[in-house]
XYZ file of C-alpha atoms in Angstrom:
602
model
C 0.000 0.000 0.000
C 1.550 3.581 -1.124
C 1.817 6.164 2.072
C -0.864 8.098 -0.175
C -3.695 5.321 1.181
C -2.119 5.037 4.590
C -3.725 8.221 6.150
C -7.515 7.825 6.622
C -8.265 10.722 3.650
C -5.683 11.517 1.114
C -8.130 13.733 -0.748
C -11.424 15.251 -0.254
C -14.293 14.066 -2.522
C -14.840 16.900 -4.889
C -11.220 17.425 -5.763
C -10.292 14.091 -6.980
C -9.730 14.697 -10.702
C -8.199 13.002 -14.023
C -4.548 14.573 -12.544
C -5.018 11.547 -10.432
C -5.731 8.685 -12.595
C -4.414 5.329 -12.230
C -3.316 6.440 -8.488
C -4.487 4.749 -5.215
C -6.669 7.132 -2.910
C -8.412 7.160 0.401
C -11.890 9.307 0.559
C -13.820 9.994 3.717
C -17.426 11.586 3.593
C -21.553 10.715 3.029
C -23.282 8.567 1.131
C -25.392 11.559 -1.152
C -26.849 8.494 -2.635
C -26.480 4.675 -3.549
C -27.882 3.499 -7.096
C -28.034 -0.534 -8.035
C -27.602 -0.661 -11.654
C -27.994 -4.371 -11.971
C -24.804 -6.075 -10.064
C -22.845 -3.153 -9.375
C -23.656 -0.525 -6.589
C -22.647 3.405 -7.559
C -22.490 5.837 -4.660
C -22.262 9.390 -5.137
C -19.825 10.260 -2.216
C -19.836 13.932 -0.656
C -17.889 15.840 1.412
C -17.441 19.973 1.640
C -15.422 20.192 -1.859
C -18.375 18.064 -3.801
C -19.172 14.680 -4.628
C -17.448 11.924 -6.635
C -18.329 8.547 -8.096
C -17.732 5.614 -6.063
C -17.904 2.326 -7.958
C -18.612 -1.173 -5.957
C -18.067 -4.318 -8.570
C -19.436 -7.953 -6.924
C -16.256 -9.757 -7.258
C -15.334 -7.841 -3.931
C -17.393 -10.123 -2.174
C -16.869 -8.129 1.151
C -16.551 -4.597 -0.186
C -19.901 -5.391 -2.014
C -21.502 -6.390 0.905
C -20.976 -3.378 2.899
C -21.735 -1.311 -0.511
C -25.559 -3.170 -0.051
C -25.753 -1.747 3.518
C -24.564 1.759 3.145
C -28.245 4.251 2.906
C -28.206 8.360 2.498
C -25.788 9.569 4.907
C -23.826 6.846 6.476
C -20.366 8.734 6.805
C -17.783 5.902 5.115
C -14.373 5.518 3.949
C -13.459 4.931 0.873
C -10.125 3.314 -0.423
C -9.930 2.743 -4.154
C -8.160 3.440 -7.490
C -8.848 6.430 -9.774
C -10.141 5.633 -13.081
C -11.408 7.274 -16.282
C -15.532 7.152 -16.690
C -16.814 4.976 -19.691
C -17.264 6.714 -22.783
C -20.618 8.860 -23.014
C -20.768 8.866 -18.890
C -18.602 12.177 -18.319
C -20.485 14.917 -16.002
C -19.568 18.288 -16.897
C -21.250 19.637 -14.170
C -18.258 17.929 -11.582
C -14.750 18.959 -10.855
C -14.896 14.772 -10.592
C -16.633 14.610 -13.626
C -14.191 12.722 -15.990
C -13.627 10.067 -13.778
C -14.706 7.487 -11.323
C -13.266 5.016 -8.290
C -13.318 1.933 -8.286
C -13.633 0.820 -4.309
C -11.077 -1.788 -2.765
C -12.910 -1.465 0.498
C -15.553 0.324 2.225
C -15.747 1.192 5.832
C -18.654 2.539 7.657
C -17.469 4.997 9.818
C -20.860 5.767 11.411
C -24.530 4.847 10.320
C -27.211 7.706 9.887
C -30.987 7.245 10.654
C -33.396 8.273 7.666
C -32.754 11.659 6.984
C -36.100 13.676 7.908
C -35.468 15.109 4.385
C -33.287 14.640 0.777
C -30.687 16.703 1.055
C -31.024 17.517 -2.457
C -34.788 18.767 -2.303
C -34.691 22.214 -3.275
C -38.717 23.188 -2.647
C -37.771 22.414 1.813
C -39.654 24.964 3.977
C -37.640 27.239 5.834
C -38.942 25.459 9.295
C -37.877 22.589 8.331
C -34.639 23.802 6.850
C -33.867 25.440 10.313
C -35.297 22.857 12.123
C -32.568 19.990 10.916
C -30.529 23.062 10.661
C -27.515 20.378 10.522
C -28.602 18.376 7.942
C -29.372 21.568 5.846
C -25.595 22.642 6.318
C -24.566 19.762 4.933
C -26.250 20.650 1.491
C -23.403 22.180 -0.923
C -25.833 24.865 -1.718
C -25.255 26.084 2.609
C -21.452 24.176 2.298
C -20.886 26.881 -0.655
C -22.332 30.067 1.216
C -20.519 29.346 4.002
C -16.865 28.941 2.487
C -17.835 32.565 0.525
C -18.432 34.054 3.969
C -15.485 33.075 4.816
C -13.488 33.850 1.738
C -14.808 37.450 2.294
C -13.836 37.435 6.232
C -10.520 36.518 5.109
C -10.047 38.698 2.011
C -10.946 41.438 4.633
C -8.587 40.596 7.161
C -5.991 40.465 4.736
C -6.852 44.226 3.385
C -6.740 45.567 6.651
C -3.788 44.104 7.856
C -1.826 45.096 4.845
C -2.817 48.979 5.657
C -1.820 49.052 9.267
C -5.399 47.910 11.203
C -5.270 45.706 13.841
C -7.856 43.659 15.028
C -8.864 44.484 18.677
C -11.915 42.960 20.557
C -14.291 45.082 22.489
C -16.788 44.120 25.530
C -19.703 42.196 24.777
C -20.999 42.756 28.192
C -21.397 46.900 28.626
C -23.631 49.425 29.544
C -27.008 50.172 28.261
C -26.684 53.277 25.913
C -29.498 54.914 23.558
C -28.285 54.410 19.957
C -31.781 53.947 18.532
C -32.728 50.083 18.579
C -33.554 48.554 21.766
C -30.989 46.932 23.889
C -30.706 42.648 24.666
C -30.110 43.207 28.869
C -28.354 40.758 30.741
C -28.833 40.758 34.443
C -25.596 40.939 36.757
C -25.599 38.163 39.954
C -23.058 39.875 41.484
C -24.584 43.286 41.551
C -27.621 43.196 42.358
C -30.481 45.205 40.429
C -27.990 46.260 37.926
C -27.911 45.299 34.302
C -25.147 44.953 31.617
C -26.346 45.337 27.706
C -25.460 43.518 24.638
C -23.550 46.076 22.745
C -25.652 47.229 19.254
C -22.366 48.154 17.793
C -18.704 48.563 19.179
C -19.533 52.850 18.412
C -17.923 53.829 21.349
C -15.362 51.790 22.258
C -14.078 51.844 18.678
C -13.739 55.876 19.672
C -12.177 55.370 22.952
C -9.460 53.384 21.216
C -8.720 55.941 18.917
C -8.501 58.319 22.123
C -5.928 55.778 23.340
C -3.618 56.079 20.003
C -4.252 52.494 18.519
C -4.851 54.669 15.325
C -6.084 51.885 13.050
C -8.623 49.317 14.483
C -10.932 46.890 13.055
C -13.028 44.076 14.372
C -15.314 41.538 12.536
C -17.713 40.879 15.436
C -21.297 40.329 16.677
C -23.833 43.176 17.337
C -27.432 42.641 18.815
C -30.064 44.274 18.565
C -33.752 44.181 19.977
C -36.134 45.114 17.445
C -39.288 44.385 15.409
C -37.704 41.538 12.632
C -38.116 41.905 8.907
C -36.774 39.547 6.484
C -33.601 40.595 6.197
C -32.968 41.626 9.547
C -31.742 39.950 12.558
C -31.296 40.319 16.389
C -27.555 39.342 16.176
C -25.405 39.797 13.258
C -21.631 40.505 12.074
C -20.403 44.124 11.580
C -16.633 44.939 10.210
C -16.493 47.504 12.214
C -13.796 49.873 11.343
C -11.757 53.479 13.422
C -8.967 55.369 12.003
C -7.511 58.751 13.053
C -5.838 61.448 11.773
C -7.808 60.430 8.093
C -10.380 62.890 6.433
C -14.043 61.716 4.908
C -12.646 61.497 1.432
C -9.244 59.359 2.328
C -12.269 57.108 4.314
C -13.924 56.649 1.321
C -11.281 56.394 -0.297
C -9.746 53.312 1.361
C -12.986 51.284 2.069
C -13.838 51.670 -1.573
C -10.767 50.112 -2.594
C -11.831 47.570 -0.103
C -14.854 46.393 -1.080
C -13.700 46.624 -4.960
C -11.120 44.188 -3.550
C -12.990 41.698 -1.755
C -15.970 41.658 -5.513
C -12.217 41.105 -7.436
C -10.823 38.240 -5.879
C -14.279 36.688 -4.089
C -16.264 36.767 -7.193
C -13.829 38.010 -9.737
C -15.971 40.568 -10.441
C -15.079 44.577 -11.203
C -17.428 47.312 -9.434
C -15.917 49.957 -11.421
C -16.450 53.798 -10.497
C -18.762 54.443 -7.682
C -20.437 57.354 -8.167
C -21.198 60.164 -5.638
C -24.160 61.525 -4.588
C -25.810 63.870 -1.957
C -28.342 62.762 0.211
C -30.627 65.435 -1.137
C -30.237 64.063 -4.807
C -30.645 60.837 -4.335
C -34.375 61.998 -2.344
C -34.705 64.199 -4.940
C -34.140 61.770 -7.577
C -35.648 58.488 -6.465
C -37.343 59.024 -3.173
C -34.519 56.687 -1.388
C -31.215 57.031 0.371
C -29.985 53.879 -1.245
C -31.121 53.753 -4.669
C -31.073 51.015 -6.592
C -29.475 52.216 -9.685
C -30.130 48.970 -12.238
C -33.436 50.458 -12.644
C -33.189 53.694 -14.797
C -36.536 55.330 -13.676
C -36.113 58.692 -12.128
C -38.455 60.899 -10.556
C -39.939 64.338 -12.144
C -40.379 67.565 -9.379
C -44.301 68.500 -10.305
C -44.528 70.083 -6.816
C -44.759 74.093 -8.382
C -46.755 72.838 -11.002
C -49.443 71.802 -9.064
C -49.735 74.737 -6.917
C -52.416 76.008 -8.853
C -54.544 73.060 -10.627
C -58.025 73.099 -9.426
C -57.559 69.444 -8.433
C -57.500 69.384 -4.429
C -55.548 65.850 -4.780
C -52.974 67.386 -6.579
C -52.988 71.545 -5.432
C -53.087 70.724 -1.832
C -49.975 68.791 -0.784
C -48.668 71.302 -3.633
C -48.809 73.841 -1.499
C -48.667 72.477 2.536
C -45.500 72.980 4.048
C -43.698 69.470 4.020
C -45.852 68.252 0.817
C -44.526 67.415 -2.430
C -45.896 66.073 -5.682
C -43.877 63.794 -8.279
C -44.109 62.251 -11.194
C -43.204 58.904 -12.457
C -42.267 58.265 -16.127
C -42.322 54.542 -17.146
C -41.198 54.104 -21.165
C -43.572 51.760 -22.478
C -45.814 51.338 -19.389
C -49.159 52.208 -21.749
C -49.214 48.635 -22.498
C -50.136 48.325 -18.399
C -53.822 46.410 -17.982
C -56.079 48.151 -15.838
C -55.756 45.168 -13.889
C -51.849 45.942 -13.379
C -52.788 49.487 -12.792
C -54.578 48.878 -9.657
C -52.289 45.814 -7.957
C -49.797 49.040 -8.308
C -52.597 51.087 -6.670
C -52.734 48.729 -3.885
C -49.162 48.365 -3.420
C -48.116 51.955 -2.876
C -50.830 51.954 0.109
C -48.254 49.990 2.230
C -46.521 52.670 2.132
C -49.047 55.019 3.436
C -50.608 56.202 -0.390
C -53.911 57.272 -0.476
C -53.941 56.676 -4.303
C -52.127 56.366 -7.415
C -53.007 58.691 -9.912
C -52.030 57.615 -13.693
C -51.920 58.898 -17.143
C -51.160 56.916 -20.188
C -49.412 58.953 -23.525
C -50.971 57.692 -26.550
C -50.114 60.575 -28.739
C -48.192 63.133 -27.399
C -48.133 65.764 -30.406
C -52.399 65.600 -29.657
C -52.138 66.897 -26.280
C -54.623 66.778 -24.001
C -56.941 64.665 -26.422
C -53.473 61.782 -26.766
C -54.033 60.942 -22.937
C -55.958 58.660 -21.073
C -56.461 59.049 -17.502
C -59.573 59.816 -14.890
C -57.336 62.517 -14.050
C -56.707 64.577 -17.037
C -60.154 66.264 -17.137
C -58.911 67.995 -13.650
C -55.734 69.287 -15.293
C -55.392 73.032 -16.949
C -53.923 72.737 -20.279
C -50.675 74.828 -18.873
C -50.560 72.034 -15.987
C -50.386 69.290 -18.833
C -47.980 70.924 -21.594
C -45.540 71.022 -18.431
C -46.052 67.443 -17.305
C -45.502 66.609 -20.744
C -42.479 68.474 -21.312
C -40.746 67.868 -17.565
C -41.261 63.994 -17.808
C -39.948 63.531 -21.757
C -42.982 61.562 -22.351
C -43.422 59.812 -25.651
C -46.494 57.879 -26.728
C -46.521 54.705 -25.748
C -45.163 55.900 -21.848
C -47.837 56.120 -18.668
C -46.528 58.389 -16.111
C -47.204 57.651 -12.392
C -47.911 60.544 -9.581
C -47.516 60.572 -6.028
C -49.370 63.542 -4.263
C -49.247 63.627 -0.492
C -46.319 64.537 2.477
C -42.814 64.329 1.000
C -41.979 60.849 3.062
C -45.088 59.036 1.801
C -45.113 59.973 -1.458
C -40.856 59.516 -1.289
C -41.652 55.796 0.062
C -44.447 54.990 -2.268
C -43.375 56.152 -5.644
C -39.740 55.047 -4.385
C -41.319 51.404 -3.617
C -43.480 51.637 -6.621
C -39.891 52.755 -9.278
C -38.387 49.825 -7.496
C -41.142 46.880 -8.050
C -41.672 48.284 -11.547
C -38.139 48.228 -12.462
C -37.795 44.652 -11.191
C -40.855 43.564 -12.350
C -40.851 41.097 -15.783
C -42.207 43.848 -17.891
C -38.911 46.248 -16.427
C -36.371 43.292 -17.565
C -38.167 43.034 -20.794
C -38.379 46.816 -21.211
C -34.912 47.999 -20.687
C -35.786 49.571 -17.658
C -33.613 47.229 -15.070
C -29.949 46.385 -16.296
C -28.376 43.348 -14.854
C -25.100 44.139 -12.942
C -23.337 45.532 -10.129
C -24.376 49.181 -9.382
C -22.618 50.929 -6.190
C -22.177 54.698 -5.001
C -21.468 56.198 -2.264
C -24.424 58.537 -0.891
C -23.075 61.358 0.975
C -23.810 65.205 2.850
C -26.519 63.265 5.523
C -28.367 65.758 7.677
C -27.424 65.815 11.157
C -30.771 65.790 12.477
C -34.140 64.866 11.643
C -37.341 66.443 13.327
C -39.251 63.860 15.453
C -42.816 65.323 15.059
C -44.351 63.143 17.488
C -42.445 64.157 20.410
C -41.457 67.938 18.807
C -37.893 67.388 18.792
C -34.576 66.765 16.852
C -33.113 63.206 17.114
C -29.691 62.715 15.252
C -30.002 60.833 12.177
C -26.694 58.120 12.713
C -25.929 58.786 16.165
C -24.746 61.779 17.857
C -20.908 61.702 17.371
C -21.001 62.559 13.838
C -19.474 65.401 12.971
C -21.185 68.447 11.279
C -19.450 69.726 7.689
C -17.044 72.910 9.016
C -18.956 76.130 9.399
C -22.013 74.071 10.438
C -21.580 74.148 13.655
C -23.237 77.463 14.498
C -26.401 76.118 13.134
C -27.206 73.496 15.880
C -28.358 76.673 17.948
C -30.341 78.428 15.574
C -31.518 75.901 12.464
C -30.547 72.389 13.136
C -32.435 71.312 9.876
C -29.617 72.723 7.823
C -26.954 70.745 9.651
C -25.014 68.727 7.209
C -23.203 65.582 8.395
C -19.901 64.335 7.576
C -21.567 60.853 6.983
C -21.133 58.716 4.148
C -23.161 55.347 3.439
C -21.897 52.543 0.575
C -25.076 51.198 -0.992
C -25.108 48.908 -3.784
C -28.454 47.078 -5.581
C -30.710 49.367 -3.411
C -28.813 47.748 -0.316
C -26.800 49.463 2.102
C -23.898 47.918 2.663
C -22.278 49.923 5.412
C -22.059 53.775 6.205
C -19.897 55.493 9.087
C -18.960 59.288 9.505
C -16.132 61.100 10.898
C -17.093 62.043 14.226
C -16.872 64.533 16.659
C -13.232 65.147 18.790
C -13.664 68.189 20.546
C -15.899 68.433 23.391
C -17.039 71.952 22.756
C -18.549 70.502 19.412
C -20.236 67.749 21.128
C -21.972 69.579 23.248
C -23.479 71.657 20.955
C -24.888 68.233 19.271
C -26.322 67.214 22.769
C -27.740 70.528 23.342
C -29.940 70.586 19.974
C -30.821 66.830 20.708
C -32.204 68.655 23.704
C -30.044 65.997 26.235
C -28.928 68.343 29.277
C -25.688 67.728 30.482
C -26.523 65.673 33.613
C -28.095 62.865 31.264
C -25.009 63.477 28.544
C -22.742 62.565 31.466
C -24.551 60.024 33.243
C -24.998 57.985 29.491
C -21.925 59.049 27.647
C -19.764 60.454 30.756
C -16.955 58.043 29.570
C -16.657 59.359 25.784
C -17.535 62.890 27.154
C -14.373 62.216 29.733
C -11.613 60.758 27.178
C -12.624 63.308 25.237
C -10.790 65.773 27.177
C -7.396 64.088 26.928
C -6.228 65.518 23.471
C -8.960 63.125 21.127
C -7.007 63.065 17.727
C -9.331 64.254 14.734
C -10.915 60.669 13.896
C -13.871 58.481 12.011
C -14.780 55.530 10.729
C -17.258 53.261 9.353
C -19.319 50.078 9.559
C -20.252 47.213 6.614
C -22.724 44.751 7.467
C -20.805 41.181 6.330
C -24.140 39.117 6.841
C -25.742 41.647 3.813
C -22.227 41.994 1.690
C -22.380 37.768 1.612
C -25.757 37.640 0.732
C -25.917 39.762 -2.039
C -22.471 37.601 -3.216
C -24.583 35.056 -3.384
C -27.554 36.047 -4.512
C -29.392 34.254 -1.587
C -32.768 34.619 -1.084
C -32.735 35.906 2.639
C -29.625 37.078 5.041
C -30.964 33.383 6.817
C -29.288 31.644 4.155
C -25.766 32.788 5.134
C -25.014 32.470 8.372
C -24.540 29.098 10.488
C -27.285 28.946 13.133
C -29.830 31.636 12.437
C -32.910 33.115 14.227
C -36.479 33.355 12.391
C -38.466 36.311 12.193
C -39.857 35.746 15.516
C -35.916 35.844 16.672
C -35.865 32.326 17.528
C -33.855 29.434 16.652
C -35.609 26.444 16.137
C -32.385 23.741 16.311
C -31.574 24.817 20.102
C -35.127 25.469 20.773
C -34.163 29.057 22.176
C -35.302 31.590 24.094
C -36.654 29.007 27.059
C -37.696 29.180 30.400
C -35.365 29.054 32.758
C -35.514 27.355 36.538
C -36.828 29.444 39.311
C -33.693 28.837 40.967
C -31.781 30.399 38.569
C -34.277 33.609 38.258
C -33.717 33.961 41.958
C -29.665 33.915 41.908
C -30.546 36.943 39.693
C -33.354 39.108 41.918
C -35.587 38.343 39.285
C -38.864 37.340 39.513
C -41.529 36.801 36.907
C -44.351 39.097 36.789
C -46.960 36.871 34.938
C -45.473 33.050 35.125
C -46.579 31.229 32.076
C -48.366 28.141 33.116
C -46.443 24.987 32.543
């Protein structure tokens, strides 16, 4: 026996090619399945690097026997030779496609029980999939997810560390801290009554390091968060977190760009190209959405001052309410809509808080008002219509969309309404969508944003981002027209990550806390620490976040964030392998002062 065959594996499965023919090798993995084709027994054989043909001829009385007993995966060993596949039985589809091996003997390492499913079902429920979340990792559609992840984890790592970052863990046990989501709390034993909090991101810290002159840090870790699930959401997930001083926004930018571009390059070989810049207004402006999806082409038209003086209350009266704004939506070739299209639409943009949707088609342009079709157009001065007309760039053949109502509903609704349009069938057919990779960087944030319901300003990242220079005067008089010095990365409509440069001087951040209308007793008794090290010569610095759950999934085009990490929760944040949250013994409640104040019967 060569030394090759001596070791339990000499090669995994999937990677046993024709370079190996004629050569002895030992195989360890599952049974994917047996097939008896009349005498001789093929099992497909699988392990993380793929499958390959296993071959089990009679006149191995013993081998054959143990062939017969082998069922879906029983983990075995394989010993064998490496030989070429019969002419006409290649697989293309295989890195082990050219060849099969023919098995000297077969050990079974360990028997399975019927698998509660086929591994390679693809229509499995997600409860189930979660369920026998085990068995589902074992399927190379999970195996190959998983190995991307990681590919990206590394490619990071290996970015960062050549530009002078090092990797330094922060607390996951801290103190409770408003930064907008609710926090996980952990009660303490030891002191009693008190609670520690699970942090939602590393913000802080990451600050305080920079404070202590670490200069470049970054950390690929775990951030919770409390909050109302949505599919692509979940309580904990992975942030590469990321603080560097003495570094501007653009140098930021700058960098992490070049990151990203590097990880698409040598993940998915893939080039991202330019990434465009935008303004936070703009992109509002433009397609209702601070992370546009730019593979759909459809922009919005400003009909706001046009509609100030139509007749048609719909239209006139958002037109001219403080906060209101009217739009409208150009769709090339949308006349061919049905009716029946026309109102699923309607209903759609209601989600989003719509009263209506409001439509004209453009038969014949050069006809004016007599070329359109709408229930609308008989409300419409002829002035009102030449400028629709004219604004939009409608030709016949178009239908143009209109959202009428405050600027964040109709912003969400047409915004929702561009996107399912665009990535509707009729959008790929129409030109509308192009396939690709579309990133750009949307920047100039406002610092604030007006909370109506309570009357006051909240910060719109968190507030240690820095305002652009000469801004600062404004959190006094006008916060509305403080601009940030925060920057997001979106891609596809997704937003990968976004960070700012923050605030160093403590005369700065107290003008932030002031217009957030947090006195300095609660500044100090939430953010005393920051406020503190602050004081101790804080070196101009900023930063930024990507979400590595979101960057994998949209790598690999899975259908939910679920289908990329290991153990995940469901929407009810819940994982149904380990069966938790569960109830816990009363005498463990007690070593904690805690007591229950409705017990659940058991």
């Amino acid at each position: 026996m060569s030394m090759a065959t001596s070791k339990m594996r000499s090669h995994y499965s999937g990677l046993v090619t024709e370079a190996l023919m004629g050569q002895s090798v030992s195989l360890c993995g599952w049974v994917n399945r047996r097939r008896d084709h009349g005498g001789v027994i093929f099992v497909d054989l699988r392990d993380r690097e793929g499958y390959v043909q296993i071959v089990c001829d009679p006149d191995r009385a013993d081998t054959f026997a143990v062939a017969e007993g082998v069922r879906n995966e029983f983990c075995v060993q394989v010993k064998g030779i490496v030989r070429a596949r019969p002419e006409g039985t290649v697989n293309d589809g295989l890195k082990s496609g050219k060849i099969e091996v023919l098995c000297h003997e077969m050990i079974v390492l360990n028997a399975s029980v019927t698998p509660p499913f086929q591994l390679d079902d693809d229509n499995l429920s997600e409860t189930t999939r979660l369920t026998h979340r085990v068995l589902d990792l074992r399927r190379p559609y999970m195996q190959n997810n998983l190995m991307l992840r990681y590919r990206v984890a590394m490619e990071t790592r290996k970015f960062l560390d050549s530009n002078g970052f090092i990797d330094i863990e922060t607390p996951m046990l801290t103190k409770s801290t408003p930064e907008g989501a609710r926090d996980y709390l952990v009660p303490s034993r030891v002191n009693e009554g008190n609670f520690f909090a699970l942090p939602q991101s590393p913000q802080l810290f990451k600050q305080l390091l920079m404070v202590a002159g670490f200069d470049r840090y970054y950390q690929i870790t775990k951030c919770f968060r409390d909050e109302d699930l949505r599919a692509d959401r979940q309580p904990e997930f992975t942030q590469i977190d990321i603080e560097t001083s003495f570094m501007g926004e653009q140098e930021i930018r700058d960098m992490f760009q070049g990151m990203i571009s590097n990880i698409f390059k040598t993940v998915l070989t893939t080039d991202l190209g330019d990434f465009p810049v935008m303004a936070y207004a703009d992109t509002m402006h433009r397609f209702g959405s601070d992370k546009p999806d730019l593979r759909v082409s459809l922009e919005f038209t400003e009909l706001t001052d046009v509609m100030a003086s139509v007749d048609f209350k719909v239209f006139s009266t958002p037109a001219t309410t403080p906060g209101g704004r009217v739009v409208g939506l150009r769709v090339p070739g949308g006349a061919e809509m049905t009716r029946g299209e026309i109102d699923g639409y309607t209903e759609f943009v209601k989600i989003y808080g719509a009263k209506g949707l409001a439509w004209i088609k453009v038969n014949e342009v050069a006809k004016g008002r007599e070329g359109l079709q709408s229930p609308v157009v008989k409300n419409l001065n002829d002035e009102a219509i030449a400028e629709i007309l004219l604004r939009t760039g409608a030709q016949n053949g178009d239908i143009i969309f209109f959202g009428a109502d405050k600027a964040k509903v109709v912003n969400d609704s047409i915004g929702a309404l561009r996107l399912k349009i665009g990535l509707s069938p009729f959008g790929k057919k129409s030109g509308i969508f192009t396939a690709g990779w579309k990133p750009l960087w949307v920047v100039d944030f406002p610092m604030f944003e007006h909370d109506e319901a309570n009357q006051r300003w909240s910060a719109v990242h968190h507030p240690f981002t820095a305002p652009k220079d000469g801004h600062e005067d404004w959190m006094d008089t006008d916060p509305g027209k403080c601009i940030a010095k925060a920057y997001d990365m979106v891609l596809n409509g997704w937003e990968l990550g976004g960070g700012s440069v923050r605030i160093h001087q403590a005369a700065v951040q107290n003008k932030v806390f002031s217009a957030l209308k947090i006195g300095p007793d609660e500044a100090q008794e939430k953010f005393g620490f920051l406020l503190d090290a602050l004081q101790y010569g804080a070196p101009p610095h900023g930063g930024l976040a990507f979400g590595l759950d979101r960057i994998v999934t949209m790598m690999t085009g899975a259908e939910s964030i679920r289908d990329v990490i290991a153990f995940p929760k469901t929407q009810r944040a819940q994982c149904l392998l380990t069966q938790a949250p569960s109830p816990v013994d009363e005498k463990q409640l007690r070593e904690l002062h805690i007591r229950l104040r409705n017990p659940q019967p058991e």
